Amino acid sequence: MPVGELFRGGYLSLVVGLQLEDGREVVVELRPPAPRLAGCFEVHRRLYEAGFPCPQPLAGPVALAGFIATVESYIPGGDRFPPSGRTAEPFASALAALVAAAPAVSDVPSLAPNPPWTAWNHAEGGLWPWPDDRDIDLNSVRGPDWVDLAGRAARSRLERARPQPVVVGHGDWYTNNIRWAGHELHAVHDWDSLIAESEPVVAGLAAAVYPAVQAGSEATVEETAAFLDAYAHARGRNFSAAELEECWAASLWVRSFDAKKQFATEGHVRSLTPAEAHERAHRADAGNQAETLDPRP
């Protein structure tokens, strides 16, 4: 039984830290029901059992008052960045270790559908999927044209990718969900954001956002390139030229989705610029759409 509350917060879900009678500290999370949560919890459990640094899953997922509840151990402390700061290598190596340790997609319940910021291949109709944190149809919002072009270029390039094996990855790999103890990975959180995707897409999504502490502080083009190099080194195999283009297309998708949502809700864009969109589209070999995004007069 709980004897005290440690904290209360959350964004898309309610997260409560509790002190139990036996002295243990746990985290209870409640979020709206979604079939994919069963797969997320199973992957989380298996990664913990494999020794990956993450909270221990203790109970759930179970229905509770119209929500889905889970309980996990509380891991306090840790820093947003290792001593190397925004340097890509530690973040890339940690993600590669997660992918390598994760179970096969076929061995766990479905993780579909992917969260919207990763869902370049959604089946909702229109270019943009419905955001999970806003009640708005992004496809009904006019402009900015260059953001729509960027999202379309990213999606088009990924649609023509050759079929590849699908792996389990973390779809929200950035500082809010990762903690470090010196140079060592302390704990990874937000296991609701697991995805089943090709490895280039998993790496490309993370490479675009890993150092962000707020909108506008995401990875530069150079930092994304360094992340992809470090990820390939950590997994012991270089990306092919086509795979690397898919990484860049995924990086453009997540940044353009965030930019579109920012424009729809705030009236301006913070997470992408036309010049950066052009460069990412160019590196993705997005064809005519990359040229349309050319920021030069």
mmCIF file of C-alpha atoms in Angstrom:
data_model
loop_
_atom_site.group_PDB
_atom_site.id
_atom_site.type_symbol
_atom_site.label_atom_id
_atom_site.label_comp_id
_atom_site.label_asym_id
_atom_site.label_seq_id
_atom_site.Cartn_x
_atom_site.Cartn_y
_atom_site.Cartn_z
ATOM 1 C CA MET A 1 0.000 0.000 0.000
ATOM 2 C CA PRO A 2 1.226 3.546 -0.726
ATOM 3 C CA VAL A 3 2.138 5.671 2.278
ATOM 4 C CA GLY A 4 3.264 8.809 0.485
ATOM 5 C CA GLU A 5 3.432 10.595 -2.856
ATOM 6 C CA LEU A 6 6.847 11.426 -4.284
ATOM 7 C CA PHE A 7 5.757 13.448 -7.312
ATOM 8 C CA ARG A 8 2.953 13.912 -9.804
ATOM 9 C CA GLY A 9 3.210 14.991 -13.422
ATOM 10 C CA GLY A 10 3.018 13.815 -17.004
ATOM 11 C CA TYR A 11 2.078 15.132 -20.406
ATOM 12 C CA LEU A 12 0.164 12.571 -22.438
ATOM 13 C CA SER A 13 -0.389 10.460 -19.332
ATOM 14 C CA LEU A 14 -0.643 10.877 -15.555
ATOM 15 C CA VAL A 15 2.562 9.808 -13.813
ATOM 16 C CA VAL A 16 2.634 9.469 -10.021
ATOM 17 C CA GLY A 17 5.589 8.460 -7.863
ATOM 18 C CA LEU A 18 4.630 6.588 -4.690
ATOM 19 C CA GLN A 19 6.369 5.409 -1.527
ATOM 20 C CA LEU A 20 5.123 1.959 -0.472
ATOM 21 C CA GLU A 21 4.789 0.527 3.022
ATOM 22 C CA ASP A 22 7.752 -1.781 2.474
ATOM 23 C CA GLY A 23 9.993 1.161 1.544
ATOM 24 C CA ARG A 24 9.975 0.645 -2.211
ATOM 25 C CA GLU A 25 9.488 3.616 -4.511
ATOM 26 C CA VAL A 26 7.414 3.028 -7.624
ATOM 27 C CA VAL A 27 5.942 4.955 -10.518
ATOM 28 C CA VAL A 28 2.300 4.490 -11.537
ATOM 29 C CA GLU A 29 1.342 5.653 -15.011
ATOM 30 C CA LEU A 30 -2.181 6.016 -16.379
ATOM 31 C CA ARG A 31 -2.874 6.696 -20.039
ATOM 32 C CA PRO A 32 -5.796 6.287 -22.485
ATOM 33 C CA PRO A 33 -6.344 2.715 -23.694
ATOM 34 C CA ALA A 34 -4.461 1.586 -26.803
ATOM 35 C CA PRO A 35 -3.893 -2.013 -27.970
ATOM 36 C CA ARG A 36 -0.219 -1.251 -28.732
ATOM 37 C CA LEU A 37 0.521 -0.775 -25.012
ATOM 38 C CA ALA A 38 0.603 -4.543 -24.453
ATOM 39 C CA GLY A 39 3.484 -4.832 -26.911
ATOM 40 C CA CYS A 40 5.271 -1.832 -25.403
ATOM 41 C CA PHE A 41 5.082 -3.337 -21.920
ATOM 42 C CA GLU A 42 6.337 -6.720 -23.137
ATOM 43 C CA VAL A 43 9.341 -5.189 -24.904
ATOM 44 C CA HIS A 44 10.090 -3.092 -21.820
ATOM 45 C CA ARG A 45 9.968 -6.200 -19.624
ATOM 46 C CA ARG A 46 12.284 -8.168 -21.892
ATOM 47 C CA LEU A 47 14.796 -5.347 -22.167
ATOM 48 C CA TYR A 48 14.894 -5.025 -18.385
ATOM 49 C CA GLU A 49 15.465 -8.770 -18.061
ATOM 50 C CA ALA A 50 18.251 -8.517 -20.647
ATOM 51 C CA GLY A 51 20.019 -5.956 -18.434
ATOM 52 C CA PHE A 52 19.230 -2.824 -20.403
ATOM 53 C CA PRO A 53 19.188 0.218 -18.054
ATOM 54 C CA CYS A 54 15.521 0.992 -17.505
ATOM 55 C CA PRO A 55 12.946 0.843 -14.689
ATOM 56 C CA GLN A 56 11.763 -2.628 -13.698
ATOM 57 C CA PRO A 57 8.193 -3.279 -14.891
ATOM 58 C CA LEU A 58 6.214 -4.430 -11.857
ATOM 59 C CA ALA A 59 2.545 -4.638 -12.856
ATOM 60 C CA GLY A 60 0.179 -4.068 -15.756
ATOM 61 C CA PRO A 61 -0.950 -3.088 -18.181
ATOM 62 C CA VAL A 62 -4.414 -3.281 -16.583
ATOM 63 C CA ALA A 63 -7.631 -1.329 -17.063
ATOM 64 C CA LEU A 64 -8.264 1.184 -14.285
ATOM 65 C CA ALA A 65 -11.043 3.771 -14.228
ATOM 66 C CA GLY A 66 -11.143 3.983 -18.014
ATOM 67 C CA PHE A 67 -7.370 4.160 -18.356
ATOM 68 C CA ILE A 68 -4.528 1.677 -18.767
ATOM 69 C CA ALA A 69 -2.273 1.515 -15.722
ATOM 70 C CA THR A 70 1.259 0.211 -15.311
ATOM 71 C CA VAL A 71 3.632 0.170 -12.346
ATOM 72 C CA GLU A 72 7.421 0.259 -12.558
ATOM 73 C CA SER A 73 10.325 0.868 -10.210
ATOM 74 C CA TYR A 74 11.446 4.439 -9.627
ATOM 75 C CA ILE A 75 14.963 5.325 -10.813
ATOM 76 C CA PRO A 76 15.800 8.835 -9.589
ATOM 77 C CA GLY A 77 18.755 10.962 -10.585
ATOM 78 C CA GLY A 78 20.845 11.061 -13.688
ATOM 79 C CA ASP A 79 21.699 13.889 -16.080
ATOM 80 C CA ARG A 80 20.200 14.866 -19.414
ATOM 81 C CA PHE A 81 23.617 14.807 -21.052
ATOM 82 C CA PRO A 82 26.799 12.812 -20.547
ATOM 83 C CA PRO A 83 30.019 14.797 -19.967
ATOM 84 C CA SER A 84 30.438 15.050 -23.762
ATOM 85 C CA GLY A 85 27.274 17.157 -23.988
ATOM 86 C CA ARG A 86 25.513 17.131 -27.358
ATOM 87 C CA THR A 87 28.128 14.884 -28.944
ATOM 88 C CA ALA A 88 26.216 12.250 -30.887
ATOM 89 C CA GLU A 89 28.253 9.117 -30.145
ATOM 90 C CA PRO A 90 26.907 8.200 -26.671
ATOM 91 C CA PHE A 91 23.287 8.700 -27.749
ATOM 92 C CA ALA A 92 23.770 6.736 -30.962
ATOM 93 C CA SER A 93 25.608 3.878 -29.260
ATOM 94 C CA ALA A 94 22.919 3.607 -26.592
ATOM 95 C CA LEU A 95 20.171 3.396 -29.205
ATOM 96 C CA ALA A 96 22.083 0.760 -31.151
ATOM 97 C CA ALA A 97 22.425 -1.249 -27.922
ATOM 98 C CA LEU A 98 18.679 -1.009 -27.341
ATOM 99 C CA VAL A 99 17.860 -2.202 -30.844
ATOM 100 C CA ALA A 100 20.331 -5.078 -30.528
ATOM 101 C CA ALA A 101 18.898 -6.178 -27.154
ATOM 102 C CA ALA A 102 15.226 -5.824 -28.070
ATOM 103 C CA PRO A 103 13.145 -8.894 -28.936
ATOM 104 C CA ALA A 104 12.109 -9.604 -32.501
ATOM 105 C CA VAL A 105 8.966 -7.834 -33.639
ATOM 106 C CA SER A 106 7.345 -11.231 -34.267
ATOM 107 C CA ASP A 107 7.916 -12.285 -30.646
ATOM 108 C CA VAL A 108 5.818 -9.549 -29.008
ATOM 109 C CA PRO A 109 2.299 -8.156 -29.405
ATOM 110 C CA SER A 110 1.850 -5.542 -32.101
ATOM 111 C CA LEU A 111 3.319 -2.077 -31.561
ATOM 112 C CA ALA A 112 1.058 -0.589 -34.242
ATOM 113 C CA PRO A 113 0.113 2.090 -34.880
ATOM 114 C CA ASN A 114 3.296 4.076 -34.437
ATOM 115 C CA PRO A 115 3.054 7.417 -32.592
ATOM 116 C CA PRO A 116 2.105 10.164 -35.057
ATOM 117 C CA TRP A 117 5.457 11.967 -35.143
ATOM 118 C CA THR A 118 6.989 8.697 -36.386
ATOM 119 C CA ALA A 119 4.027 7.590 -38.508
ATOM 120 C CA TRP A 120 5.159 8.582 -41.994
ATOM 121 C CA ASN A 121 3.201 5.590 -43.362
ATOM 122 C CA HIS A 122 -0.048 6.195 -41.494
ATOM 123 C CA ALA A 123 -3.342 5.219 -43.126
ATOM 124 C CA GLU A 124 -5.493 8.116 -41.935
ATOM 125 C CA GLY A 125 -5.712 9.900 -45.288
ATOM 126 C CA GLY A 126 -3.963 13.159 -46.116
ATOM 127 C CA LEU A 127 -0.307 13.944 -45.526
ATOM 128 C CA TRP A 128 -0.299 14.459 -41.763
ATOM 129 C CA PRO A 129 -1.518 12.028 -39.100
ATOM 130 C CA TRP A 130 -3.637 13.325 -36.230
ATOM 131 C CA PRO A 131 -1.457 14.559 -33.339
ATOM 132 C CA ASP A 132 -1.777 12.654 -30.078
ATOM 133 C CA ASP A 133 -1.642 15.831 -27.972
ATOM 134 C CA ARG A 134 -3.780 18.258 -29.973
ATOM 135 C CA ASP A 135 -7.375 18.107 -31.198
ATOM 136 C CA ILE A 136 -6.638 19.390 -34.674
ATOM 137 C CA ASP A 137 -6.528 18.080 -38.224
ATOM 138 C CA LEU A 138 -3.164 19.294 -39.484
ATOM 139 C CA ASN A 139 -4.286 18.682 -43.064
ATOM 140 C CA SER A 140 -6.912 21.416 -42.653
ATOM 141 C CA VAL A 141 -4.280 23.998 -41.690
ATOM 142 C CA ARG A 142 -2.979 25.973 -44.671
ATOM 143 C CA GLY A 143 0.777 26.408 -44.855
ATOM 144 C CA PRO A 144 3.545 26.893 -44.541
ATOM 145 C CA ASP A 145 3.880 25.439 -48.026
ATOM 146 C CA TRP A 146 7.544 24.568 -47.527
ATOM 147 C CA VAL A 147 6.702 22.475 -44.433
ATOM 148 C CA ASP A 148 4.066 20.533 -46.364
ATOM 149 C CA LEU A 149 6.560 20.036 -49.193
ATOM 150 C CA ALA A 150 9.147 18.775 -46.695
ATOM 151 C CA GLY A 151 6.744 16.259 -45.188
ATOM 152 C CA ARG A 152 5.654 15.104 -48.620
ATOM 153 C CA ALA A 153 9.263 14.724 -49.774
ATOM 154 C CA ALA A 154 10.131 12.648 -46.706
ATOM 155 C CA ARG A 155 7.112 10.415 -47.075
ATOM 156 C CA SER A 156 7.648 9.941 -50.822
ATOM 157 C CA ARG A 157 11.268 8.888 -50.309
ATOM 158 C CA LEU A 158 10.364 6.397 -47.581
ATOM 159 C CA GLU A 159 7.528 4.958 -49.665
ATOM 160 C CA ARG A 160 9.972 3.990 -52.409
ATOM 161 C CA ALA A 161 12.414 2.336 -50.015
ATOM 162 C CA ARG A 162 13.124 -1.325 -50.645
ATOM 163 C CA PRO A 163 11.491 -3.651 -48.081
ATOM 164 C CA GLN A 164 13.755 -4.225 -45.094
ATOM 165 C CA PRO A 165 13.586 -6.208 -41.858
ATOM 166 C CA VAL A 166 11.645 -4.436 -39.150
ATOM 167 C CA VAL A 167 13.184 -3.950 -35.710
ATOM 168 C CA VAL A 168 11.973 -2.666 -32.365
ATOM 169 C CA GLY A 169 13.236 0.830 -31.599
ATOM 170 C CA HIS A 170 12.518 3.799 -29.361
ATOM 171 C CA GLY A 171 10.519 6.395 -31.254
ATOM 172 C CA ASP A 172 11.161 9.341 -28.917
ATOM 173 C CA TRP A 173 14.917 9.131 -28.377
ATOM 174 C CA TYR A 174 15.810 12.496 -26.886
ATOM 175 C CA THR A 175 17.022 14.080 -23.667
ATOM 176 C CA ASN A 176 13.716 14.082 -21.748
ATOM 177 C CA ASN A 177 13.617 10.290 -21.928
ATOM 178 C CA ILE A 178 17.304 9.487 -21.334
ATOM 179 C CA ARG A 179 19.409 9.910 -18.206
ATOM 180 C CA TRP A 180 23.176 9.563 -17.800
ATOM 181 C CA ALA A 181 25.474 8.870 -14.856
ATOM 182 C CA GLY A 182 28.750 10.282 -16.089
ATOM 183 C CA HIS A 183 29.569 8.484 -19.327
ATOM 184 C CA GLU A 184 27.255 5.571 -18.495
ATOM 185 C CA LEU A 185 23.625 5.269 -19.493
ATOM 186 C CA HIS A 186 21.642 5.595 -16.242
ATOM 187 C CA ALA A 187 18.061 4.907 -17.380
ATOM 188 C CA VAL A 188 15.782 5.156 -20.396
ATOM 189 C CA HIS A 189 12.132 6.109 -19.929
ATOM 190 C CA ASP A 190 8.931 6.513 -21.997
ATOM 191 C CA TRP A 191 8.433 2.942 -23.126
ATOM 192 C CA ASP A 192 5.034 3.840 -24.605
ATOM 193 C CA SER A 193 6.975 5.317 -27.548
ATOM 194 C CA LEU A 194 8.374 2.037 -28.848
ATOM 195 C CA ILE A 195 7.984 1.486 -32.587
ATOM 196 C CA ALA A 196 8.400 -1.316 -35.107
ATOM 197 C CA GLU A 197 10.278 0.097 -38.103
ATOM 198 C CA SER A 198 13.223 -0.459 -40.382
ATOM 199 C CA GLU A 199 16.551 0.305 -38.720
ATOM 200 C CA PRO A 200 17.267 3.294 -41.000
ATOM 201 C CA VAL A 201 13.987 4.871 -39.926
ATOM 202 C CA VAL A 202 14.647 4.179 -36.228
ATOM 203 C CA ALA A 203 18.122 5.720 -36.494
ATOM 204 C CA GLY A 204 17.013 8.633 -38.664
ATOM 205 C CA LEU A 205 14.196 9.671 -36.333
ATOM 206 C CA ALA A 206 16.542 9.675 -33.342
ATOM 207 C CA ALA A 207 19.350 11.421 -35.211
ATOM 208 C CA ALA A 208 17.078 14.404 -35.862
ATOM 209 C CA VAL A 209 15.998 15.051 -32.270
ATOM 210 C CA TYR A 210 18.363 13.391 -29.770
ATOM 211 C CA PRO A 211 19.891 16.546 -28.155
ATOM 212 C CA ALA A 212 16.681 18.589 -27.916
ATOM 213 C CA VAL A 213 15.783 20.252 -24.632
ATOM 214 C CA GLN A 214 13.133 22.439 -26.239
ATOM 215 C CA ALA A 215 11.763 23.142 -29.701
ATOM 216 C CA GLY A 216 14.493 24.722 -31.784
ATOM 217 C CA SER A 217 17.358 22.905 -30.042
ATOM 218 C CA GLU A 218 17.136 19.699 -32.071
ATOM 219 C CA ALA A 219 20.081 18.232 -33.949
ATOM 220 C CA THR A 220 21.746 20.257 -36.657
ATOM 221 C CA VAL A 221 22.414 18.641 -40.022
ATOM 222 C CA GLU A 222 26.007 18.065 -38.939
ATOM 223 C CA GLU A 223 24.925 16.493 -35.637
ATOM 224 C CA THR A 224 22.486 14.231 -37.462
ATOM 225 C CA ALA A 225 25.273 13.090 -39.794
ATOM 226 C CA ALA A 226 27.532 12.402 -36.796
ATOM 227 C CA PHE A 227 24.768 10.415 -35.086
ATOM 228 C CA LEU A 228 24.232 8.232 -38.153
ATOM 229 C CA ASP A 229 27.970 7.582 -38.457
ATOM 230 C CA ALA A 230 28.212 6.676 -34.766
ATOM 231 C CA TYR A 231 25.143 4.448 -34.946
ATOM 232 C CA ALA A 232 26.559 2.532 -37.904
ATOM 233 C CA HIS A 233 29.871 2.102 -36.086
ATOM 234 C CA ALA A 234 28.121 0.883 -32.927
ATOM 235 C CA ARG A 235 26.131 -1.750 -34.767
ATOM 236 C CA GLY A 236 29.217 -2.857 -36.709
ATOM 237 C CA ARG A 237 27.839 -2.298 -40.200
ATOM 238 C CA ASN A 238 27.653 0.785 -42.392
ATOM 239 C CA PHE A 239 24.380 1.876 -43.884
ATOM 240 C CA SER A 240 24.180 1.402 -47.633
ATOM 241 C CA ALA A 241 23.759 4.531 -49.737
ATOM 242 C CA ALA A 242 20.022 3.858 -50.051
ATOM 243 C CA GLU A 243 19.647 3.155 -46.320
ATOM 244 C CA LEU A 244 21.419 6.380 -45.476
ATOM 245 C CA GLU A 245 18.982 8.276 -47.687
ATOM 246 C CA GLU A 246 16.137 6.639 -45.759
ATOM 247 C CA CYS A 247 17.721 7.765 -42.488
ATOM 248 C CA TRP A 248 17.705 11.346 -43.764
ATOM 249 C CA ALA A 249 14.127 11.022 -45.003
ATOM 250 C CA ALA A 250 13.017 9.852 -41.544
ATOM 251 C CA SER A 251 14.864 12.775 -39.973
ATOM 252 C CA LEU A 252 13.016 15.151 -42.284
ATOM 253 C CA TRP A 253 9.654 13.540 -41.507
ATOM 254 C CA VAL A 254 9.829 13.978 -37.737
ATOM 255 C CA ARG A 255 11.107 17.535 -37.970
ATOM 256 C CA SER A 256 8.519 18.564 -40.552
ATOM 257 C CA PHE A 257 5.716 16.972 -38.489
ATOM 258 C CA ASP A 258 6.833 18.934 -35.441
ATOM 259 C CA ALA A 259 7.080 22.098 -37.546
ATOM 260 C CA LYS A 260 3.576 21.641 -38.954
ATOM 261 C CA LYS A 261 2.127 21.089 -35.491
ATOM 262 C CA GLN A 262 3.932 24.160 -34.162
ATOM 263 C CA PHE A 263 2.550 26.321 -36.958
ATOM 264 C CA ALA A 264 -0.964 24.950 -36.420
ATOM 265 C CA THR A 265 -0.950 25.607 -32.680
ATOM 266 C CA GLU A 266 1.484 28.509 -32.188
ATOM 267 C CA GLY A 267 1.430 30.291 -35.537
ATOM 268 C CA HIS A 268 5.170 29.902 -36.157
ATOM 269 C CA VAL A 269 7.785 27.196 -36.728
ATOM 270 C CA ARG A 270 10.694 26.543 -34.357
ATOM 271 C CA SER A 271 11.962 23.049 -35.200
ATOM 272 C CA LEU A 272 12.918 23.442 -38.860
ATOM 273 C CA THR A 273 14.013 26.056 -41.374
ATOM 274 C CA PRO A 274 13.562 26.058 -45.157
ATOM 275 C CA ALA A 275 17.326 25.769 -45.653
ATOM 276 C CA GLU A 276 17.581 22.797 -43.306
ATOM 277 C CA ALA A 277 14.536 21.148 -44.859
ATOM 278 C CA HIS A 278 16.187 21.486 -48.272
ATOM 279 C CA GLU A 279 19.462 19.998 -47.040
ATOM 280 C CA ARG A 280 17.774 17.040 -45.354
ATOM 281 C CA ALA A 281 15.643 16.414 -48.452
ATOM 282 C CA HIS A 282 18.748 16.641 -50.637
ATOM 283 C CA ARG A 283 20.583 14.079 -48.501
ATOM 284 C CA ALA A 284 17.506 11.857 -48.668
ATOM 285 C CA ASP A 285 17.624 12.039 -52.479
ATOM 286 C CA ALA A 286 14.037 13.228 -52.490
ATOM 287 C CA GLY A 287 14.215 14.191 -56.170
ATOM 288 C CA ASN A 288 12.162 17.047 -57.560
ATOM 289 C CA GLN A 289 10.656 17.779 -54.165
ATOM 290 C CA ALA A 290 14.101 18.529 -52.748
ATOM 291 C CA GLU A 291 14.654 21.050 -55.548
ATOM 292 C CA THR A 292 11.276 22.638 -54.840
ATOM 293 C CA LEU A 293 12.495 23.215 -51.277
ATOM 294 C CA ASP A 294 15.623 25.040 -52.504
ATOM 295 C CA PRO A 295 15.819 28.162 -50.285
ATOM 296 C CA ARG A 296 17.964 30.147 -52.718
ATOM 297 C CA PRO A 297 16.245 33.093 -54.439
#
